[in-house]
Amino acid sequence: MSKRSVPVAEATERNWPVFSVAQSREVDRIAIEQFSIPGIELMRNAGRACADRVQQELSENGPPTLILAGAGNNGGDGYVIARCLEKAGFGVAVISLVDPERLSGDARQSYEDALCHGVPMETADVEAVVSQIRSHRGMIIDALLGTGAKGAPRSPFAEAIRAANETREPGTDGVEGATRVAIDIPSGLDGDTGEPSDPTFRADLTLTFVTPKTGMTNPHAEPYLGEVELIDIGIPEALKQQLGIPG
């Protein structure tokens, strides 16, 4: 990619490919196995690019950004974003909806990196999570489930998603509300079919990796995606050419 984020409308004009969830996973596998790029490097690249993009929506004196983190690589992306925002001087807090001891691999490494750098983090039960989300007036970042999840989100994810969806929109009744950003895909939305579950995170902005997912072309997905932008995760130019991604 010629820049770190590309609006999906621009990508469509440039005949960008659209990948299924399985094809997207294959991109990571090829980058790791054939191009010898460690998975943690891809995660860090993705998280840094997402953090760079969301900073455009933030002000240094504004309320902190609340990142909701799950157990898999989507949660790992969230921890990288948190560390990058903290380093850049923006207020940030992470709420993990799972015990961090459940984290493994690259997600565990990203959690430990954020912990070592003093990123404010906590693991909260359902009631505490819902209460904090409902009272939050800054950006909320969905790093809960990612493209690998299937079916309707279960507790505590379901309650967190519903609470995030209930937050006020910016400017409503003169009160600054929460802007919602989904990482890779809104939690609850099927990446292949585009069919929403009950509940599905309603994003104002979705930052998806490398290519649009097939489900994003489904009109039923539109109310949950908001604006969609493609994020460069640092795969080599040779691989981009192989995948048909415009330079």
Coordinates of C-alpha atoms in Angstrom, one line a residue:
M1 CA 0.0 0.0 0.0
S2 CA 1.2 3.4 -0.8
K3 CA -0.1 4.8 2.5
R4 CA -1.0 3.3 5.9
S5 CA -4.8 3.7 5.5
V6 CA -6.9 3.7 2.4
P7 CA -10.6 4.6 2.4
V8 CA -12.6 1.7 1.0
A9 CA -14.2 3.9 -1.8
E10 CA -10.7 4.7 -3.0
A11 CA -9.7 1.0 -2.8
T12 CA -12.8 0.1 -4.9
E13 CA -11.8 2.6 -7.6
R14 CA -8.4 1.0 -7.7
N15 CA -9.8 -2.5 -8.1
W16 CA -8.6 -3.7 -4.7
P17 CA -9.3 -7.4 -4.1
V18 CA -11.9 -8.5 -1.5
F19 CA -11.0 -11.5 0.7
S20 CA -12.8 -14.0 2.7
V21 CA -11.8 -14.5 6.3
A22 CA -9.8 -17.6 5.3
Q23 CA -8.0 -15.7 2.5
S24 CA -7.1 -13.0 5.0
R25 CA -5.6 -15.6 7.4
E26 CA -3.7 -16.9 4.5
V27 CA -2.1 -13.5 4.0
D28 CA -0.7 -13.7 7.5
R29 CA 0.5 -17.3 7.0
I30 CA 2.3 -16.5 3.8
A31 CA 3.9 -13.4 5.3
I32 CA 5.1 -15.4 8.3
E33 CA 6.2 -18.6 6.5
Q34 CA 7.4 -17.5 3.1
F35 CA 8.6 -14.0 3.9
S36 CA 9.9 -14.7 7.4
I37 CA 8.0 -11.8 9.1
P38 CA 7.2 -12.7 12.7
G39 CA 3.5 -12.6 13.6
I40 CA 4.2 -10.2 16.4
E41 CA 5.7 -7.8 13.9
L42 CA 2.6 -7.9 11.8
M43 CA 0.5 -7.2 14.9
R44 CA 2.7 -4.3 15.9
N45 CA 2.6 -2.8 12.4
A46 CA -1.2 -3.2 12.4
G47 CA -1.6 -1.6 15.8
R48 CA 0.7 1.3 15.1
A49 CA -1.2 2.1 11.8
C50 CA -4.5 1.9 13.6
A51 CA -3.2 4.2 16.4
D52 CA -1.9 6.7 13.8
R53 CA -5.3 6.7 12.1
V54 CA -7.4 7.2 15.3
Q55 CA -5.1 10.0 16.5
Q56 CA -6.7 12.0 13.6
E57 CA -10.0 11.9 15.5
L58 CA -8.5 12.7 19.0
S59 CA -7.4 15.8 20.8
E60 CA -4.6 15.8 23.4
N61 CA -6.9 17.4 26.0
G62 CA -9.9 15.3 25.2
P63 CA -11.2 12.4 27.3
P64 CA -9.2 9.1 27.3
T65 CA -9.8 6.5 24.7
L66 CA -11.4 3.3 26.1
I67 CA -10.2 0.1 24.4
L68 CA -12.3 -3.1 25.0
A69 CA -10.0 -6.1 24.6
G70 CA -10.8 -9.7 24.0
A71 CA -8.8 -12.9 24.2
G72 CA -7.4 -13.4 20.7
N73 CA -5.3 -11.5 18.2
N74 CA -8.0 -8.8 18.0
G75 CA -7.4 -8.1 21.7
G76 CA -3.6 -8.1 21.0
D77 CA -4.1 -5.4 18.4
G78 CA -5.9 -3.4 21.0
Y79 CA -3.0 -3.6 23.4
V80 CA -0.6 -2.4 20.7
I81 CA -3.0 0.5 19.9
A82 CA -3.1 1.4 23.6
R83 CA 0.6 1.4 23.9
C84 CA 1.0 3.6 20.8
L85 CA -1.6 6.1 22.0
E86 CA 0.0 6.3 25.4
K87 CA 3.4 6.9 23.9
A88 CA 2.0 9.6 21.7
G89 CA 0.6 11.4 24.8
F90 CA -3.1 10.6 24.5
G91 CA -5.1 9.3 27.4
V92 CA -6.1 5.7 27.1
A93 CA -7.4 2.9 29.3
V94 CA -7.9 -0.8 28.4
I95 CA -10.6 -3.0 29.9
S96 CA -10.0 -6.7 29.3
L97 CA -13.1 -8.8 29.2
V98 CA -11.1 -11.9 29.8
D99 CA -8.5 -12.9 32.3
P100 CA -5.1 -11.9 30.7
E101 CA -3.8 -15.3 31.8
R102 CA -5.9 -16.7 28.9
L103 CA -3.9 -14.8 26.4
S104 CA -1.2 -16.6 24.4
G105 CA 1.2 -16.1 21.6
D106 CA 1.4 -12.6 20.0
A107 CA -1.6 -11.4 21.9
R108 CA 0.1 -12.3 25.2
Q109 CA 3.3 -10.5 24.1
S110 CA 1.4 -7.4 23.2
Y111 CA -0.4 -7.4 26.6
E112 CA 2.9 -7.7 28.4
D113 CA 4.5 -4.9 26.3
A114 CA 1.6 -2.6 27.2
L115 CA 1.8 -3.6 30.9
C116 CA 5.6 -3.0 31.0
H117 CA 5.0 0.5 29.5
G118 CA 2.5 1.5 32.1
V119 CA -0.7 1.5 30.0
P120 CA -3.7 1.7 32.4
M121 CA -5.4 -1.7 32.2
E122 CA -7.9 -3.6 34.2
T123 CA -9.9 -6.8 34.1
A124 CA -13.5 -6.1 34.9
D125 CA -16.7 -8.0 35.5
V126 CA -19.8 -7.5 33.4
E127 CA -21.4 -4.9 35.7
A128 CA -18.2 -2.8 36.0
V129 CA -17.6 -2.9 32.3
V130 CA -21.1 -1.8 31.4
S131 CA -21.0 1.0 34.0
Q132 CA -17.7 2.3 32.7
I133 CA -18.8 2.2 29.0
R134 CA -22.1 3.9 29.7
S135 CA -20.4 6.8 31.5
H136 CA -17.6 7.1 28.9
R137 CA -17.5 10.2 26.7
G138 CA -14.4 9.5 24.7
M139 CA -13.6 7.1 21.8
I140 CA -14.4 3.5 22.3
I141 CA -12.3 1.0 20.4
D142 CA -13.7 -2.5 19.7
A143 CA -10.8 -5.0 20.0
L144 CA -13.0 -7.8 21.2
L145 CA -13.7 -10.6 18.8
G146 CA -12.3 -10.0 15.3
T147 CA -13.0 -11.9 12.1
G148 CA -12.5 -15.4 13.6
A149 CA -15.6 -15.3 15.8
K150 CA -18.8 -17.0 14.7
G151 CA -22.3 -16.7 16.0
A152 CA -23.8 -14.2 18.4
P153 CA -21.4 -12.8 21.0
R154 CA -21.9 -14.2 24.5
S155 CA -21.5 -12.8 27.9
P156 CA -19.6 -10.6 28.8
F157 CA -19.0 -9.5 25.2
A158 CA -22.7 -9.1 24.5
E159 CA -23.3 -6.8 27.4
A160 CA -20.2 -4.7 26.5
I161 CA -21.3 -4.3 22.9
R162 CA -24.8 -3.3 23.8
A163 CA -23.5 -0.7 26.3
A164 CA -21.1 0.7 23.7
N165 CA -24.0 0.9 21.2
E166 CA -26.1 2.9 23.7
T167 CA -23.5 5.6 24.2
R168 CA -24.5 9.0 23.0
E169 CA -23.4 10.1 19.5
P170 CA -21.0 13.1 19.5
G171 CA -22.9 16.4 19.9
T172 CA -26.2 14.8 20.9
D173 CA -28.0 17.2 23.3
G174 CA -24.9 19.3 23.5
V175 CA -23.0 16.4 25.2
E176 CA -19.9 15.0 23.6
G177 CA -20.5 11.3 23.2
A178 CA -18.4 8.3 22.3
T179 CA -17.0 7.7 18.8
R180 CA -16.9 4.0 18.1
V181 CA -14.1 2.4 16.2
A182 CA -13.9 -1.3 15.2
I183 CA -10.6 -3.0 14.6
D184 CA -10.6 -5.3 11.6
I185 CA -14.4 -5.9 11.9
P186 CA -17.2 -4.9 14.3
S187 CA -17.6 -7.6 16.9
G188 CA -20.7 -9.7 16.1
L189 CA -20.6 -9.1 12.3
D190 CA -19.8 -12.2 10.2
G191 CA -16.7 -11.4 8.0
D192 CA -17.8 -13.8 5.2
T193 CA -21.6 -13.2 5.0
G194 CA -21.9 -9.7 6.4
E195 CA -24.9 -10.8 8.5
P196 CA -25.0 -9.0 11.9
S197 CA -25.6 -11.0 15.1
D198 CA -27.6 -9.8 18.2
P199 CA -25.7 -7.8 19.3
T200 CA -23.2 -6.3 16.8
F201 CA -20.9 -3.4 17.6
R202 CA -22.1 -0.3 15.7
A203 CA -18.9 1.4 14.5
D204 CA -18.5 4.9 13.2
L205 CA -15.2 3.8 11.7
T206 CA -13.9 0.3 10.8
L207 CA -10.2 -0.1 10.3
T208 CA -9.8 -3.4 8.5
F209 CA -6.5 -5.1 7.6
V210 CA -5.1 -5.4 4.1
T211 CA -8.3 -5.8 2.1
P212 CA -12.1 -5.5 2.6
K213 CA -13.8 -8.7 3.8
T214 CA -16.4 -10.3 1.6
G215 CA -19.1 -9.6 4.3
M216 CA -18.5 -5.9 4.1
T217 CA -20.1 -5.8 0.7
N218 CA -23.4 -7.0 2.1
P219 CA -25.8 -4.1 2.5
H220 CA -26.9 -5.5 5.9
A221 CA -23.4 -4.8 7.2
E222 CA -23.5 -1.1 6.4
P223 CA -25.2 0.2 9.5
Y224 CA -22.5 -1.5 11.6
L225 CA -19.3 -0.6 9.7
G226 CA -19.5 3.2 9.5
E227 CA -16.6 4.5 7.3
V228 CA -14.3 1.7 6.3
E229 CA -10.6 2.1 5.8
L230 CA -7.9 -0.4 4.9
I231 CA -4.9 -0.7 7.1
D232 CA -1.4 -1.6 5.9
I233 CA 0.2 -4.2 8.2
G234 CA 3.6 -4.0 6.6
I235 CA 3.5 -7.0 4.2
P236 CA 6.2 -6.9 1.5
E237 CA 5.6 -5.4 -1.9
A238 CA 6.2 -8.8 -3.5
L239 CA 3.4 -10.3 -1.5
K240 CA 1.1 -7.3 -2.3
Q241 CA 1.8 -8.0 -6.0
Q242 CA 1.1 -11.6 -5.5
L243 CA -2.3 -10.8 -3.9
G244 CA -3.3 -8.3 -6.6
I245 CA -3.1 -5.3 -4.2
P246 CA -2.4 -2.0 -6.1
G247 CA 0.9 -0.3 -5.4

